[in-house]
Amino acid sequence: MANNQGGRFQVLSFPGDRSSSGRVQNYKRRKLHHKSQKGCLTCKRRRIKCDEQTPTCQNCVKHGAKCTYTLLVSPQADRDLRKKVPLNWFPNLDSNLFNYFIESVVKTMMPLSSWGMAAQNVVYIAVEEPLAMHSVLAASGCHYRYHLKSPRDRCLSETYHSMQACSGLRRCLEMQQVDKVDAAITTSMFLGSISFADLEDDFQVPLKDRRKPFSWLGSQLGLGSILTLFKSKSNVQDSMWINTLEPTAETVLHLLDDGLPGTAATDGLPDEFATIFGVCETSGPLTNSHHKVLRRLCRLLPIVPENEVALLQYMQFVEVISSQFLHLLNSLDTRALLLVSYWLALLCAEDCWWTRRRAQNDCWAICEHIEQTGDKSLWRYMDFPAAACGYPYTGDAPAGQRLVEWFRGDQLQSSDLYPASTSSNDPGKDLASNLLAAK
């Protein structure tokens, strides 16, 4: 029995035998809480928490289950979208986006001496595979937004093609379609670029005020399966990507092997890093959540930005990020943040439109957060990231830049491993004219 008096909701309750009179007490409302609706359908059916990684979450990977996501929209929003988006989309708009990709976008996505050949292959792959075409058009829309509109004002065409590319990539991985490895690699590359460039929710927002500070990084963890396909040359002997990257692929892929058999966990690490991250000779991924990421970072720090494949190598950092490490980041673990800030500092030095703004934005946010925590033992190493993103650093005995110089001076310079570019001054013009003429 209940009544409402004075704006309060009250409940009249009785003992179990109802032999005595009841008593009136105020009704206690349940505390409101946010419940994410972005998890996969498999986790929802099993009533377990989903980590929301795409294209497959870790729960489904662990249990070998099919990971399927769906777009949750209200009935009214669904009707509105159906009115705006015909089944064949906008042929004229798609054609314009494709031409824009050939003329302006493709050369910004290929940081390689052989970018002309790589760009030509991307166009051919996109023409043959709808999966890759959706990612190409989405990347084209993102580039247009970044350069000609507001970088944080996402357009409908970019959203549509991104959704189609994501669902197509998920199907490709579920069916293990090795014959579509080039389309899968192309799609994963461009979707990763788009998620990196998208600052709509995080621009100048402190880490502590973000609901999930590194959700953009979590969306890239699904690329591990693509990298596995890329490394398995026996399965992809006819891959155009393998042939295009032949001059540099061996060195880039060799970078993934961070430890040699028989070497101690502390080999190649400065004593200061080993102390900060609690690394001893027997440390490993199972005993130290920072260890694998730290070793990958130490492999990347000697690589100077002037190398042609520096960006390609820097992006191998995401390959070692586990769901456990991502949880540390989203929990604002300061040591995990320190590692990521150094990686972002490397990206700040790269003149690449889809990495630069994100790298500067989040590197600044990490510097700000670590300074506010007051941890002086870590803050003294933040001078290198701060200088990269322009954060005003003040501190006693800065040590970060000194460590980076030690890595770059004491180890083999990556610039010795790669020949200089022999490409013409502007090969993009010839490529664009040839491709457009062939259409």
PDB file of C-alpha atoms in Angstrom, residues 163-345:
ATOM      1  CA  MET A 163      29.377   1.646 -40.376  1.00  0.00           C
ATOM      2  CA  GLN A 164      29.338  -0.387 -43.585  1.00  0.00           C
ATOM      3  CA  ALA A 165      33.114  -0.863 -43.472  1.00  0.00           C
ATOM      4  CA  CYS A 166      33.010  -1.989 -39.824  1.00  0.00           C
ATOM      5  CA  SER A 167      30.289  -4.571 -40.415  1.00  0.00           C
ATOM      6  CA  GLY A 168      31.999  -5.841 -43.569  1.00  0.00           C
ATOM      7  CA  LEU A 169      35.347  -6.205 -41.808  1.00  0.00           C
ATOM      8  CA  ARG A 170      33.703  -8.114 -38.970  1.00  0.00           C
ATOM      9  CA  ARG A 171      32.149 -10.576 -41.419  1.00  0.00           C
ATOM     10  CA  CYS A 172      35.468 -10.989 -43.219  1.00  0.00           C
ATOM     11  CA  LEU A 173      37.276 -11.859 -39.991  1.00  0.00           C
ATOM     12  CA  GLU A 174      34.542 -14.189 -38.770  1.00  0.00           C
ATOM     13  CA  MET A 175      34.669 -16.157 -42.012  1.00  0.00           C
ATOM     14  CA  GLN A 176      38.500 -15.994 -42.128  1.00  0.00           C
ATOM     15  CA  GLN A 177      38.457 -14.963 -45.768  1.00  0.00           C
ATOM     16  CA  VAL A 178      42.181 -15.052 -46.512  1.00  0.00           C
ATOM     17  CA  ASP A 179      41.464 -14.237 -50.166  1.00  0.00           C
ATOM     18  CA  LYS A 180      40.200 -10.842 -48.984  1.00  0.00           C
ATOM     19  CA  VAL A 181      43.255 -10.049 -46.872  1.00  0.00           C
ATOM     20  CA  ASP A 182      44.150  -6.987 -48.972  1.00  0.00           C
ATOM     21  CA  ALA A 183      40.647  -5.587 -48.560  1.00  0.00           C
ATOM     22  CA  ALA A 184      40.761  -6.341 -44.827  1.00  0.00           C
ATOM     23  CA  ILE A 185      44.158  -4.658 -44.403  1.00  0.00           C
ATOM     24  CA  THR A 186      43.012  -1.615 -46.380  1.00  0.00           C
ATOM     25  CA  THR A 187      39.801  -1.347 -44.382  1.00  0.00           C
ATOM     26  CA  SER A 188      41.487  -1.748 -41.011  1.00  0.00           C
ATOM     27  CA  MET A 189      44.084   0.874 -41.904  1.00  0.00           C
ATOM     28  CA  PHE A 190      41.501   3.467 -42.896  1.00  0.00           C
ATOM     29  CA  LEU A 191      39.110   2.748 -40.020  1.00  0.00           C
ATOM     30  CA  GLY A 192      42.031   3.104 -37.641  1.00  0.00           C
ATOM     31  CA  SER A 193      42.918   6.428 -39.231  1.00  0.00           C
ATOM     32  CA  ILE A 194      39.346   7.675 -38.880  1.00  0.00           C
ATOM     33  CA  SER A 195      39.081   6.735 -35.201  1.00  0.00           C
ATOM     34  CA  PHE A 196      42.423   8.422 -34.583  1.00  0.00           C
ATOM     35  CA  ALA A 197      41.345  11.626 -36.297  1.00  0.00           C
ATOM     36  CA  ASP A 198      37.911  11.836 -34.653  1.00  0.00           C
ATOM     37  CA  LEU A 199      38.107  14.334 -31.760  1.00  0.00           C
ATOM     38  CA  GLU A 200      34.404  15.069 -31.553  1.00  0.00           C
ATOM     39  CA  ASP A 201      34.068  14.015 -27.890  1.00  0.00           C
ATOM     40  CA  ASP A 202      37.607  14.543 -26.554  1.00  0.00           C
ATOM     41  CA  PHE A 203      38.803  17.892 -27.892  1.00  0.00           C
ATOM     42  CA  GLN A 204      40.390  19.857 -24.998  1.00  0.00           C
ATOM     43  CA  VAL A 205      38.538  17.677 -22.456  1.00  0.00           C
ATOM     44  CA  PRO A 206      40.589  16.668 -19.357  1.00  0.00           C
ATOM     45  CA  LEU A 207      41.040  12.925 -18.917  1.00  0.00           C
ATOM     46  CA  LYS A 208      39.140  12.878 -15.616  1.00  0.00           C
ATOM     47  CA  ASP A 209      36.084  14.383 -17.322  1.00  0.00           C
ATOM     48  CA  ARG A 210      35.877  11.775 -20.095  1.00  0.00           C
ATOM     49  CA  ARG A 211      33.510   8.844 -19.637  1.00  0.00           C
ATOM     50  CA  LYS A 212      36.022   6.478 -21.229  1.00  0.00           C
ATOM     51  CA  PRO A 213      39.268   8.415 -21.775  1.00  0.00           C
ATOM     52  CA  PHE A 214      40.869   6.063 -24.308  1.00  0.00           C
ATOM     53  CA  SER A 215      37.905   4.580 -26.148  1.00  0.00           C
ATOM     54  CA  TRP A 216      39.502   5.724 -29.428  1.00  0.00           C
ATOM     55  CA  LEU A 217      42.512   3.531 -28.675  1.00  0.00           C
ATOM     56  CA  GLY A 218      40.332   0.569 -27.721  1.00  0.00           C
ATOM     57  CA  SER A 219      38.721   0.641 -31.149  1.00  0.00           C
ATOM     58  CA  GLN A 220      42.120  -0.213 -32.663  1.00  0.00           C
ATOM     59  CA  LEU A 221      42.762  -3.377 -30.658  1.00  0.00           C
ATOM     60  CA  GLY A 222      40.846  -5.479 -33.176  1.00  0.00           C
ATOM     61  CA  LEU A 223      43.645  -4.878 -35.683  1.00  0.00           C
ATOM     62  CA  GLY A 224      45.699  -7.618 -34.050  1.00  0.00           C
ATOM     63  CA  SER A 225      43.994 -10.289 -36.130  1.00  0.00           C
ATOM     64  CA  ILE A 226      44.740  -8.299 -39.290  1.00  0.00           C
ATOM     65  CA  LEU A 227      48.402  -8.027 -38.327  1.00  0.00           C
ATOM     66  CA  THR A 228      48.436 -11.795 -37.795  1.00  0.00           C
ATOM     67  CA  LEU A 229      47.180 -12.294 -41.351  1.00  0.00           C
ATOM     68  CA  PHE A 230      49.752  -9.790 -42.566  1.00  0.00           C
ATOM     69  CA  LYS A 231      52.578 -11.709 -40.875  1.00  0.00           C
ATOM     70  CA  SER A 232      51.401 -15.111 -42.179  1.00  0.00           C
ATOM     71  CA  LYS A 233      52.960 -14.793 -45.607  1.00  0.00           C
ATOM     72  CA  SER A 234      52.332 -18.455 -46.380  1.00  0.00           C
ATOM     73  CA  ASN A 235      48.604 -17.681 -46.457  1.00  0.00           C
ATOM     74  CA  VAL A 236      48.812 -14.448 -48.421  1.00  0.00           C
ATOM     75  CA  GLN A 237      51.477 -15.036 -51.052  1.00  0.00           C
ATOM     76  CA  ASP A 238      49.446 -13.146 -53.653  1.00  0.00           C
ATOM     77  CA  SER A 239      48.784 -10.150 -51.417  1.00  0.00           C
ATOM     78  CA  MET A 240      49.347  -6.851 -53.196  1.00  0.00           C
ATOM     79  CA  TRP A 241      50.189  -5.298 -49.837  1.00  0.00           C
ATOM     80  CA  ILE A 242      53.038  -7.762 -49.306  1.00  0.00           C
ATOM     81  CA  ASN A 243      54.454  -6.997 -52.751  1.00  0.00           C
ATOM     82  CA  THR A 244      54.056  -3.245 -52.351  1.00  0.00           C
ATOM     83  CA  LEU A 245      55.793  -3.159 -48.984  1.00  0.00           C
ATOM     84  CA  GLU A 246      58.526  -5.630 -49.952  1.00  0.00           C
ATOM     85  CA  PRO A 247      61.454  -3.170 -49.531  1.00  0.00           C
ATOM     86  CA  THR A 248      60.442  -2.347 -45.959  1.00  0.00           C
ATOM     87  CA  ALA A 249      58.063  -5.095 -44.828  1.00  0.00           C
ATOM     88  CA  GLU A 250      60.715  -7.365 -43.317  1.00  0.00           C
ATOM     89  CA  THR A 251      62.090  -4.612 -41.096  1.00  0.00           C
ATOM     90  CA  VAL A 252      58.655  -3.339 -40.107  1.00  0.00           C
ATOM     91  CA  LEU A 253      57.383  -6.807 -39.233  1.00  0.00           C
ATOM     92  CA  HIS A 254      60.623  -7.707 -37.452  1.00  0.00           C
ATOM     93  CA  LEU A 255      59.850  -4.839 -35.099  1.00  0.00           C
ATOM     94  CA  LEU A 256      57.005  -6.913 -33.670  1.00  0.00           C
ATOM     95  CA  ASP A 257      59.524  -9.315 -32.076  1.00  0.00           C
ATOM     96  CA  ASP A 258      60.367  -7.321 -28.962  1.00  0.00           C
ATOM     97  CA  GLY A 259      62.227 -10.038 -27.089  1.00  0.00           C
ATOM     98  CA  LEU A 260      64.689 -12.710 -28.140  1.00  0.00           C
ATOM     99  CA  PRO A 261      64.772 -16.163 -26.495  1.00  0.00           C
ATOM    100  CA  GLY A 262      67.186 -16.278 -23.586  1.00  0.00           C
ATOM    101  CA  THR A 263      67.277 -12.524 -22.973  1.00  0.00           C
ATOM    102  CA  ALA A 264      66.408 -11.028 -19.609  1.00  0.00           C
ATOM    103  CA  ALA A 265      63.388  -8.763 -19.243  1.00  0.00           C
ATOM    104  CA  THR A 266      65.657  -5.850 -18.314  1.00  0.00           C
ATOM    105  CA  ASP A 267      67.935  -6.130 -21.372  1.00  0.00           C
ATOM    106  CA  GLY A 268      67.880  -2.906 -23.368  1.00  0.00           C
ATOM    107  CA  LEU A 269      66.020  -0.990 -20.654  1.00  0.00           C
ATOM    108  CA  PRO A 270      67.614   1.934 -18.819  1.00  0.00           C
ATOM    109  CA  ASP A 271      67.757   1.365 -15.074  1.00  0.00           C
ATOM    110  CA  GLU A 272      65.415   4.297 -14.490  1.00  0.00           C
ATOM    111  CA  PHE A 273      62.636   2.756 -16.593  1.00  0.00           C
ATOM    112  CA  ALA A 274      63.152  -0.636 -14.972  1.00  0.00           C
ATOM    113  CA  THR A 275      62.729   0.973 -11.551  1.00  0.00           C
ATOM    114  CA  ILE A 276      59.677   3.067 -12.476  1.00  0.00           C
ATOM    115  CA  PHE A 277      57.795   0.124 -13.971  1.00  0.00           C
ATOM    116  CA  GLY A 278      58.985  -2.517 -11.519  1.00  0.00           C
ATOM    117  CA  VAL A 279      60.721  -4.655 -14.143  1.00  0.00           C
ATOM    118  CA  CYS A 280      63.109  -7.366 -12.980  1.00  0.00           C
ATOM    119  CA  GLU A 281      64.944 -10.091 -14.903  1.00  0.00           C
ATOM    120  CA  THR A 282      62.016 -12.497 -14.611  1.00  0.00           C
ATOM    121  CA  SER A 283      59.253 -10.009 -15.477  1.00  0.00           C
ATOM    122  CA  GLY A 284      56.823 -10.821 -18.255  1.00  0.00           C
ATOM    123  CA  PRO A 285      53.316  -9.962 -19.533  1.00  0.00           C
ATOM    124  CA  LEU A 286      51.701 -12.246 -16.952  1.00  0.00           C
ATOM    125  CA  THR A 287      53.439 -10.654 -13.973  1.00  0.00           C
ATOM    126  CA  ASN A 288      53.785  -7.050 -15.136  1.00  0.00           C
ATOM    127  CA  SER A 289      51.006  -5.331 -17.108  1.00  0.00           C
ATOM    128  CA  HIS A 290      53.366  -2.552 -18.246  1.00  0.00           C
ATOM    129  CA  HIS A 291      56.228  -4.767 -19.391  1.00  0.00           C
ATOM    130  CA  LYS A 292      55.252  -5.591 -22.979  1.00  0.00           C
ATOM    131  CA  VAL A 293      54.209  -2.016 -23.779  1.00  0.00           C
ATOM    132  CA  LEU A 294      57.421  -0.693 -22.216  1.00  0.00           C
ATOM    133  CA  ARG A 295      59.573  -2.981 -24.353  1.00  0.00           C
ATOM    134  CA  ARG A 296      57.723  -1.943 -27.513  1.00  0.00           C
ATOM    135  CA  LEU A 297      58.185   1.731 -26.639  1.00  0.00           C
ATOM    136  CA  CYS A 298      61.910   1.163 -26.129  1.00  0.00           C
ATOM    137  CA  ARG A 299      62.054  -0.318 -29.647  1.00  0.00           C
ATOM    138  CA  LEU A 300      60.336   2.761 -31.068  1.00  0.00           C
ATOM    139  CA  LEU A 301      62.193   5.566 -29.290  1.00  0.00           C
ATOM    140  CA  PRO A 302      65.390   5.190 -31.391  1.00  0.00           C
ATOM    141  CA  ILE A 303      63.388   5.757 -34.592  1.00  0.00           C
ATOM    142  CA  VAL A 304      63.666   9.377 -35.653  1.00  0.00           C
ATOM    143  CA  PRO A 305      60.651  11.049 -37.345  1.00  0.00           C
ATOM    144  CA  GLU A 306      62.643  11.763 -40.514  1.00  0.00           C
ATOM    145  CA  ASN A 307      62.568   8.086 -41.514  1.00  0.00           C
ATOM    146  CA  GLU A 308      60.128   7.400 -44.343  1.00  0.00           C
ATOM    147  CA  VAL A 309      58.512   4.493 -42.526  1.00  0.00           C
ATOM    148  CA  ALA A 310      58.599   6.077 -39.064  1.00  0.00           C
ATOM    149  CA  LEU A 311      54.829   6.549 -38.910  1.00  0.00           C
ATOM    150  CA  LEU A 312      54.227   2.974 -40.047  1.00  0.00           C
ATOM    151  CA  GLN A 313      56.543   1.742 -37.298  1.00  0.00           C
ATOM    152  CA  TYR A 314      55.167   4.071 -34.631  1.00  0.00           C
ATOM    153  CA  MET A 315      51.692   2.661 -35.255  1.00  0.00           C
ATOM    154  CA  GLN A 316      52.937  -0.819 -34.302  1.00  0.00           C
ATOM    155  CA  PHE A 317      52.654   0.406 -30.702  1.00  0.00           C
ATOM    156  CA  VAL A 318      48.940  -0.420 -30.645  1.00  0.00           C
ATOM    157  CA  GLU A 319      49.669  -4.068 -31.503  1.00  0.00           C
ATOM    158  CA  VAL A 320      50.941  -4.771 -27.954  1.00  0.00           C
ATOM    159  CA  ILE A 321      48.149  -2.993 -26.075  1.00  0.00           C
ATOM    160  CA  SER A 322      46.088  -5.609 -24.256  1.00  0.00           C
ATOM    161  CA  SER A 323      42.637  -5.223 -22.761  1.00  0.00           C
ATOM    162  CA  GLN A 324      44.302  -5.229 -19.317  1.00  0.00           C
ATOM    163  CA  PHE A 325      46.578  -2.340 -20.273  1.00  0.00           C
ATOM    164  CA  LEU A 326      43.653  -0.465 -21.811  1.00  0.00           C
ATOM    165  CA  HIS A 327      41.810  -0.879 -18.498  1.00  0.00           C
ATOM    166  CA  LEU A 328      44.800   0.711 -16.742  1.00  0.00           C
ATOM    167  CA  LEU A 329      44.631   3.641 -19.151  1.00  0.00           C
ATOM    168  CA  ASN A 330      40.909   4.169 -18.670  1.00  0.00           C
ATOM    169  CA  SER A 331      41.500   3.950 -14.900  1.00  0.00           C
ATOM    170  CA  LEU A 332      44.100   6.732 -15.344  1.00  0.00           C
ATOM    171  CA  ASP A 333      47.017   4.654 -14.076  1.00  0.00           C
ATOM    172  CA  THR A 334      49.856   7.193 -14.165  1.00  0.00           C
ATOM    173  CA  ARG A 335      52.574   4.759 -15.269  1.00  0.00           C
ATOM    174  CA  ALA A 336      50.445   3.526 -18.170  1.00  0.00           C
ATOM    175  CA  LEU A 337      49.732   7.152 -19.084  1.00  0.00           C
ATOM    176  CA  LEU A 338      53.465   7.901 -19.058  1.00  0.00           C
ATOM    177  CA  LEU A 339      54.114   5.156 -21.626  1.00  0.00           C
ATOM    178  CA  VAL A 340      51.339   6.343 -23.936  1.00  0.00           C
ATOM    179  CA  SER A 341      52.463   9.976 -23.636  1.00  0.00           C
ATOM    180  CA  TYR A 342      55.898   9.047 -25.012  1.00  0.00           C
ATOM    181  CA  TRP A 343      54.279   7.271 -27.963  1.00  0.00           C
ATOM    182  CA  LEU A 344      52.015  10.246 -28.629  1.00  0.00           C
ATOM    183  CA  ALA A 345      55.068  12.508 -28.419  1.00  0.00           C
TER     184      ALA A 345
END
